Amino acid sequence: MTLVLLGESGSGKSASGNTILGENMFTSKASSAPVTTECQVAEKAVCGTQVTVIDTPDFSDEDLQQPDKHVKKCRDLCQGGLCVYLLVIQLGRFTEGERGILERLEKTLKTTIRHRAIILFTRGDDLKPDQSIDSYVRNTNTHLQRLIRQCGNRYQVFNNKDEESQQVEELMEKIAALQESEKNNRYRRNFSCFACIVAVIGVMIILL
């Protein structure tokens, strides 16, 4: 299983990768400049599944050196297996630039990612004690709600300061459900094509 962390600089991509893997495998620190400047890869067994995590730079950063090289590396790493895209957004900081982030990423990566994307909110510790992520989503702005709908209403919240494994287990369950849904859709498409072929053959036999 391959997980691709996407999003703006400072959203918490690297910290989320470390949370998923259960150890500090990506550099994560407070900085006014982007910390991740190239694609980085780490692999580990997570909840009994071998997981490869790809930490990416901010592809929309105008100061990113050789952006095409990083995009190509990301695309190459995703070939040959199921990639799940984690679109990382910091709670309470949905910026103007993030409004069209999904469309920009699909254009940059030259592939449709929304059907295999999960919104990963960071800074979950900013939620009020009586506030759930579901209530936050229900009451958030329409632009963010639209993005969530585009990603099939799939989202998870992380507190990257918390080492408890429940949030990672919840994410892995949502990824497993996404994979199962995609497998079922693929089966239905294949069955539909087979049924069409059988129908065409039947018509040809009648005409003969």
PDB file of C-alpha atoms in Angstrom:
ATOM      1  CA  MET A   1       0.000   0.000   0.000  1.00  0.00           C
ATOM      2  CA  THR A   2       1.340   3.415  -0.964  1.00  0.00           C
ATOM      3  CA  LEU A   3       0.206   6.624   0.712  1.00  0.00           C
ATOM      4  CA  VAL A   4       1.036   9.968  -0.897  1.00  0.00           C
ATOM      5  CA  LEU A   5       1.032  13.050   1.324  1.00  0.00           C
ATOM      6  CA  LEU A   6      -0.029  16.145  -0.620  1.00  0.00           C
ATOM      7  CA  GLY A   7      -0.678  19.714   0.431  1.00  0.00           C
ATOM      8  CA  GLU A   8       0.737  23.143   1.053  1.00  0.00           C
ATOM      9  CA  SER A   9       3.926  23.847   2.975  1.00  0.00           C
ATOM     10  CA  GLY A  10       3.293  23.996   6.706  1.00  0.00           C
ATOM     11  CA  SER A  11       0.123  21.899   6.584  1.00  0.00           C
ATOM     12  CA  GLY A  12       1.745  19.062   8.532  1.00  0.00           C
ATOM     13  CA  LYS A  13       2.526  16.529   5.796  1.00  0.00           C
ATOM     14  CA  SER A  14       5.842  15.333   7.234  1.00  0.00           C
ATOM     15  CA  ALA A  15       4.529  15.202  10.804  1.00  0.00           C
ATOM     16  CA  SER A  16       1.534  13.178   9.594  1.00  0.00           C
ATOM     17  CA  GLY A  17       3.849  10.761   7.808  1.00  0.00           C
ATOM     18  CA  ASN A  18       5.756  10.273  11.054  1.00  0.00           C
ATOM     19  CA  THR A  19       2.499   9.702  12.939  1.00  0.00           C
ATOM     20  CA  ILE A  20       1.398   7.056  10.443  1.00  0.00           C
ATOM     21  CA  LEU A  21       4.752   5.261  10.603  1.00  0.00           C
ATOM     22  CA  GLY A  22       5.048   5.590  14.370  1.00  0.00           C
ATOM     23  CA  GLU A  23       8.516   7.137  14.309  1.00  0.00           C
ATOM     24  CA  ASN A  24      10.332  10.211  13.031  1.00  0.00           C
ATOM     25  CA  MET A  25      11.319   9.203   9.515  1.00  0.00           C
ATOM     26  CA  PHE A  26      10.670  12.584   7.870  1.00  0.00           C
ATOM     27  CA  THR A  27      12.099  15.932   8.943  1.00  0.00           C
ATOM     28  CA  SER A  28       9.364  17.977  10.610  1.00  0.00           C
ATOM     29  CA  LYS A  29       9.910  21.314  12.327  1.00  0.00           C
ATOM     30  CA  ALA A  30       8.481  24.807  12.590  1.00  0.00           C
ATOM     31  CA  SER A  31       9.958  26.946   9.836  1.00  0.00           C
ATOM     32  CA  SER A  32       9.112  30.003   7.753  1.00  0.00           C
ATOM     33  CA  ALA A  33      10.542  28.216   4.700  1.00  0.00           C
ATOM     34  CA  PRO A  34       9.439  24.849   3.268  1.00  0.00           C
ATOM     35  CA  VAL A  35      11.157  21.961   5.071  1.00  0.00           C
ATOM     36  CA  THR A  36      10.363  19.287   2.475  1.00  0.00           C
ATOM     37  CA  THR A  37      11.955  20.262  -0.838  1.00  0.00           C
ATOM     38  CA  GLU A  38      11.906  16.886  -2.602  1.00  0.00           C
ATOM     39  CA  CYS A  39       9.958  13.624  -2.550  1.00  0.00           C
ATOM     40  CA  GLN A  40      10.985  11.377   0.322  1.00  0.00           C
ATOM     41  CA  VAL A  41       9.992   7.759   0.882  1.00  0.00           C
ATOM     42  CA  ALA A  42       9.750   5.631   4.014  1.00  0.00           C
ATOM     43  CA  GLU A  43       8.331   2.150   4.512  1.00  0.00           C
ATOM     44  CA  LYS A  44       7.108   0.241   7.529  1.00  0.00           C
ATOM     45  CA  ALA A  45       4.454  -2.240   8.668  1.00  0.00           C
ATOM     46  CA  VAL A  46       1.449  -0.319   9.993  1.00  0.00           C
ATOM     47  CA  CYS A  47      -1.465  -2.149  11.635  1.00  0.00           C
ATOM     48  CA  GLY A  48      -0.279  -5.372   9.999  1.00  0.00           C
ATOM     49  CA  THR A  49       0.004  -3.875   6.499  1.00  0.00           C
ATOM     50  CA  GLN A  50       3.230  -2.965   4.721  1.00  0.00           C
ATOM     51  CA  VAL A  51       2.911   0.736   3.991  1.00  0.00           C
ATOM     52  CA  THR A  52       5.041   3.004   1.817  1.00  0.00           C
ATOM     53  CA  VAL A  53       4.640   6.700   2.614  1.00  0.00           C
ATOM     54  CA  ILE A  54       5.662   9.354   0.087  1.00  0.00           C
ATOM     55  CA  ASP A  55       6.210  12.811   1.559  1.00  0.00           C
ATOM     56  CA  THR A  56       6.033  15.442  -1.169  1.00  0.00           C
ATOM     57  CA  PRO A  57       7.045  19.096  -1.413  1.00  0.00           C
ATOM     58  CA  ASP A  58       4.443  21.778  -2.035  1.00  0.00           C
ATOM     59  CA  PHE A  59       4.043  21.420  -5.803  1.00  0.00           C
ATOM     60  CA  SER A  60       2.443  24.879  -5.974  1.00  0.00           C
ATOM     61  CA  ASP A  61       5.442  26.578  -4.331  1.00  0.00           C
ATOM     62  CA  GLU A  62       6.870  29.014  -6.875  1.00  0.00           C
ATOM     63  CA  ASP A  63      10.306  28.715  -5.245  1.00  0.00           C
ATOM     64  CA  LEU A  64      10.437  24.925  -5.643  1.00  0.00           C
ATOM     65  CA  GLN A  65      13.507  23.971  -7.661  1.00  0.00           C
ATOM     66  CA  GLN A  66      12.964  21.627 -10.640  1.00  0.00           C
ATOM     67  CA  PRO A  67       9.266  20.974  -9.921  1.00  0.00           C
ATOM     68  CA  ASP A  68       8.887  18.683 -12.944  1.00  0.00           C
ATOM     69  CA  LYS A  69      11.546  16.366 -11.516  1.00  0.00           C
ATOM     70  CA  HIS A  70       9.686  16.021  -8.216  1.00  0.00           C
ATOM     71  CA  VAL A  71       6.338  15.470  -9.941  1.00  0.00           C
ATOM     72  CA  LYS A  72       7.873  12.750 -12.137  1.00  0.00           C
ATOM     73  CA  LYS A  73       9.384  11.015  -9.107  1.00  0.00           C
ATOM     74  CA  CYS A  74       6.021  11.070  -7.344  1.00  0.00           C
ATOM     75  CA  ARG A  75       4.284   9.640 -10.397  1.00  0.00           C
ATOM     76  CA  ASP A  76       6.958   6.960 -10.839  1.00  0.00           C
ATOM     77  CA  LEU A  77       6.676   5.887  -7.204  1.00  0.00           C
ATOM     78  CA  CYS A  78       2.918   5.436  -7.628  1.00  0.00           C
ATOM     79  CA  GLN A  79       3.170   3.159 -10.642  1.00  0.00           C
ATOM     80  CA  GLY A  80       2.495  -0.545 -10.206  1.00  0.00           C
ATOM     81  CA  GLY A  81       0.367  -0.324  -7.084  1.00  0.00           C
ATOM     82  CA  LEU A  82      -2.640   1.271  -5.470  1.00  0.00           C
ATOM     83  CA  CYS A  83      -1.885   4.800  -4.311  1.00  0.00           C
ATOM     84  CA  VAL A  84      -4.072   6.512  -1.765  1.00  0.00           C
ATOM     85  CA  TYR A  85      -3.679  10.277  -1.711  1.00  0.00           C
ATOM     86  CA  LEU A  86      -3.830  12.036   1.650  1.00  0.00           C
ATOM     87  CA  LEU A  87      -4.627  15.696   1.100  1.00  0.00           C
ATOM     88  CA  VAL A  88      -3.260  17.336   4.240  1.00  0.00           C
ATOM     89  CA  ILE A  89      -5.007  20.482   5.507  1.00  0.00           C
ATOM     90  CA  GLN A  90      -4.474  22.220   8.824  1.00  0.00           C
ATOM     91  CA  LEU A  91      -7.619  22.740  10.881  1.00  0.00           C
ATOM     92  CA  GLY A  92      -8.694  26.367  10.903  1.00  0.00           C
ATOM     93  CA  ARG A  93      -6.308  27.346   8.120  1.00  0.00           C
ATOM     94  CA  PHE A  94      -8.068  26.688   4.818  1.00  0.00           C
ATOM     95  CA  THR A  95      -6.253  29.239   2.691  1.00  0.00           C
ATOM     96  CA  GLU A  96      -7.232  30.978  -0.528  1.00  0.00           C
ATOM     97  CA  GLY A  97      -4.624  28.882  -2.318  1.00  0.00           C
ATOM     98  CA  GLU A  98      -6.156  25.643  -1.054  1.00  0.00           C
ATOM     99  CA  ARG A  99      -9.581  26.356  -2.578  1.00  0.00           C
ATOM    100  CA  GLY A 100      -8.601  24.940  -5.957  1.00  0.00           C
ATOM    101  CA  ILE A 101      -5.911  22.606  -4.670  1.00  0.00           C
ATOM    102  CA  LEU A 102      -7.546  19.403  -5.897  1.00  0.00           C
ATOM    103  CA  GLU A 103      -7.872  20.601  -9.480  1.00  0.00           C
ATOM    104  CA  ARG A 104      -4.301  21.943  -9.457  1.00  0.00           C
ATOM    105  CA  LEU A 105      -2.894  18.691  -8.107  1.00  0.00           C
ATOM    106  CA  GLU A 106      -4.773  16.640 -10.699  1.00  0.00           C
ATOM    107  CA  LYS A 107      -3.432  18.917 -13.426  1.00  0.00           C
ATOM    108  CA  THR A 108       0.107  18.740 -12.024  1.00  0.00           C
ATOM    109  CA  LEU A 109       0.109  14.960 -11.525  1.00  0.00           C
ATOM    110  CA  LYS A 110      -1.796  14.397 -14.784  1.00  0.00           C
ATOM    111  CA  THR A 111      -4.161  11.942 -13.135  1.00  0.00           C
ATOM    112  CA  THR A 112      -7.506  11.993 -11.330  1.00  0.00           C
ATOM    113  CA  ILE A 113      -6.848  11.571  -7.627  1.00  0.00           C
ATOM    114  CA  ARG A 114     -10.198  12.518  -6.070  1.00  0.00           C
ATOM    115  CA  HIS A 115     -11.562   8.956  -6.258  1.00  0.00           C
ATOM    116  CA  ARG A 116      -8.608   7.741  -4.164  1.00  0.00           C
ATOM    117  CA  ALA A 117      -8.194  10.757  -1.903  1.00  0.00           C
ATOM    118  CA  ILE A 118      -8.821  11.282   1.797  1.00  0.00           C
ATOM    119  CA  ILE A 119      -8.705  14.694   3.464  1.00  0.00           C
ATOM    120  CA  LEU A 120      -6.317  14.499   6.416  1.00  0.00           C
ATOM    121  CA  PHE A 121      -6.853  17.341   8.874  1.00  0.00           C
ATOM    122  CA  THR A 122      -3.942  18.158  11.171  1.00  0.00           C
ATOM    123  CA  ARG A 123      -3.843  20.068  14.460  1.00  0.00           C
ATOM    124  CA  GLY A 124      -6.680  17.958  15.816  1.00  0.00           C
ATOM    125  CA  ASP A 125      -5.702  19.210  19.266  1.00  0.00           C
ATOM    126  CA  ASP A 126      -7.160  22.584  18.227  1.00  0.00           C
ATOM    127  CA  LEU A 127     -10.675  21.128  18.371  1.00  0.00           C
ATOM    128  CA  LYS A 128     -12.606  22.184  21.451  1.00  0.00           C
ATOM    129  CA  PRO A 129     -13.211  19.484  24.100  1.00  0.00           C
ATOM    130  CA  ASP A 130     -16.880  19.220  23.104  1.00  0.00           C
ATOM    131  CA  GLN A 131     -16.202  19.499  19.358  1.00  0.00           C
ATOM    132  CA  SER A 132     -15.852  16.529  17.006  1.00  0.00           C
ATOM    133  CA  ILE A 133     -14.308  16.564  13.552  1.00  0.00           C
ATOM    134  CA  ASP A 134     -17.758  15.793  12.120  1.00  0.00           C
ATOM    135  CA  SER A 135     -19.280  18.901  13.718  1.00  0.00           C
ATOM    136  CA  TYR A 136     -16.305  20.953  12.527  1.00  0.00           C
ATOM    137  CA  VAL A 137     -16.916  19.798   8.956  1.00  0.00           C
ATOM    138  CA  ARG A 138     -20.665  20.486   9.179  1.00  0.00           C
ATOM    139  CA  ASN A 139     -20.014  24.064  10.267  1.00  0.00           C
ATOM    140  CA  THR A 140     -17.003  24.897   8.133  1.00  0.00           C
ATOM    141  CA  ASN A 141     -17.012  27.168   5.076  1.00  0.00           C
ATOM    142  CA  THR A 142     -18.626  26.075   1.821  1.00  0.00           C
ATOM    143  CA  HIS A 143     -15.327  25.942  -0.080  1.00  0.00           C
ATOM    144  CA  LEU A 144     -13.893  23.323   2.265  1.00  0.00           C
ATOM    145  CA  GLN A 145     -17.169  21.396   2.287  1.00  0.00           C
ATOM    146  CA  ARG A 146     -17.030  21.301  -1.512  1.00  0.00           C
ATOM    147  CA  LEU A 147     -13.495  19.894  -1.413  1.00  0.00           C
ATOM    148  CA  ILE A 148     -14.571  17.212   1.043  1.00  0.00           C
ATOM    149  CA  ARG A 149     -17.491  16.231  -1.216  1.00  0.00           C
ATOM    150  CA  GLN A 150     -15.130  16.050  -4.192  1.00  0.00           C
ATOM    151  CA  CYS A 151     -13.108  13.513  -2.205  1.00  0.00           C
ATOM    152  CA  GLY A 152     -16.137  11.332  -1.490  1.00  0.00           C
ATOM    153  CA  ASN A 153     -16.728  12.795   2.003  1.00  0.00           C
ATOM    154  CA  ARG A 154     -13.669  10.919   3.249  1.00  0.00           C
ATOM    155  CA  TYR A 155     -11.695  12.635   5.985  1.00  0.00           C
ATOM    156  CA  GLN A 156      -9.676  11.919   9.111  1.00  0.00           C
ATOM    157  CA  VAL A 157      -8.189  14.141  11.793  1.00  0.00           C
ATOM    158  CA  PHE A 158      -4.716  13.793  13.304  1.00  0.00           C
ATOM    159  CA  ASN A 159      -3.173  15.221  16.424  1.00  0.00           C
ATOM    160  CA  ASN A 160       0.488  14.827  15.527  1.00  0.00           C
ATOM    161  CA  LYS A 161       1.513  15.609  19.108  1.00  0.00           C
ATOM    162  CA  ASP A 162      -0.313  12.492  20.297  1.00  0.00           C
ATOM    163  CA  GLU A 163       1.372   9.111  19.889  1.00  0.00           C
ATOM    164  CA  GLU A 164      -1.777   7.065  20.499  1.00  0.00           C
ATOM    165  CA  SER A 165      -2.478   4.603  17.703  1.00  0.00           C
ATOM    166  CA  GLN A 166      -6.275   4.910  17.477  1.00  0.00           C
ATOM    167  CA  GLN A 167      -6.162   7.782  14.981  1.00  0.00           C
ATOM    168  CA  VAL A 168      -3.825   5.772  12.730  1.00  0.00           C
ATOM    169  CA  GLU A 169      -6.043   2.696  13.029  1.00  0.00           C
ATOM    170  CA  GLU A 170      -9.068   4.796  12.038  1.00  0.00           C
ATOM    171  CA  LEU A 171      -7.207   6.100   8.984  1.00  0.00           C
ATOM    172  CA  MET A 172      -6.143   2.588   7.967  1.00  0.00           C
ATOM    173  CA  GLU A 173      -9.762   1.410   8.263  1.00  0.00           C
ATOM    174  CA  LYS A 174     -10.891   4.214   5.946  1.00  0.00           C
ATOM    175  CA  ILE A 175      -8.137   3.349   3.486  1.00  0.00           C
ATOM    176  CA  ALA A 176      -9.191  -0.319   3.553  1.00  0.00           C
ATOM    177  CA  ALA A 177     -12.816   0.691   2.903  1.00  0.00           C
ATOM    178  CA  LEU A 178     -11.685   2.875  -0.004  1.00  0.00           C
ATOM    179  CA  GLN A 179      -9.691   0.003  -1.497  1.00  0.00           C
ATOM    180  CA  GLU A 180     -12.626  -2.383  -1.131  1.00  0.00           C
ATOM    181  CA  SER A 181     -14.975   0.115  -2.791  1.00  0.00           C
ATOM    182  CA  GLU A 182     -12.566   0.586  -5.678  1.00  0.00           C
ATOM    183  CA  LYS A 183     -12.207  -3.185  -6.093  1.00  0.00           C
ATOM    184  CA  ASN A 184     -16.000  -3.610  -6.197  1.00  0.00           C
ATOM    185  CA  ASN A 185     -16.352  -0.795  -8.736  1.00  0.00           C
ATOM    186  CA  ARG A 186     -13.671  -2.401 -10.898  1.00  0.00           C
ATOM    187  CA  TYR A 187     -15.504  -5.747 -10.698  1.00  0.00           C
ATOM    188  CA  ARG A 188     -18.797  -4.120 -11.717  1.00  0.00           C
ATOM    189  CA  ARG A 189     -17.134  -2.393 -14.676  1.00  0.00           C
ATOM    190  CA  ASN A 190     -15.550  -5.645 -15.828  1.00  0.00           C
ATOM    191  CA  PHE A 191     -18.832  -7.527 -15.430  1.00  0.00           C
ATOM    192  CA  SER A 192     -20.682  -4.833 -17.382  1.00  0.00           C
ATOM    193  CA  CYS A 193     -18.169  -5.077 -20.236  1.00  0.00           C
ATOM    194  CA  PHE A 194     -18.486  -8.875 -20.227  1.00  0.00           C
ATOM    195  CA  ALA A 195     -22.283  -8.624 -20.355  1.00  0.00           C
ATOM    196  CA  CYS A 196     -22.052  -6.240 -23.334  1.00  0.00           C
ATOM    197  CA  ILE A 197     -19.761  -8.638 -25.185  1.00  0.00           C
ATOM    198  CA  VAL A 198     -22.125 -11.553 -24.540  1.00  0.00           C
ATOM    199  CA  ALA A 199     -25.070  -9.475 -25.792  1.00  0.00           C
ATOM    200  CA  VAL A 200     -23.230  -8.507 -28.991  1.00  0.00           C
ATOM    201  CA  ILE A 201     -22.254 -12.128 -29.646  1.00  0.00           C
ATOM    202  CA  GLY A 202     -25.873 -13.160 -29.107  1.00  0.00           C
ATOM    203  CA  VAL A 203     -27.088 -10.618 -31.674  1.00  0.00           C
ATOM    204  CA  MET A 204     -24.464 -11.754 -34.180  1.00  0.00           C
ATOM    205  CA  ILE A 205     -25.529 -15.388 -33.771  1.00  0.00           C
ATOM    206  CA  ILE A 206     -29.173 -14.448 -34.377  1.00  0.00           C
ATOM    207  CA  LEU A 207     -28.263 -12.476 -37.494  1.00  0.00           C
ATOM    208  CA  LEU A 208     -26.282 -15.398 -38.825  1.00  0.00           C
TER     209      LEU A 208
END
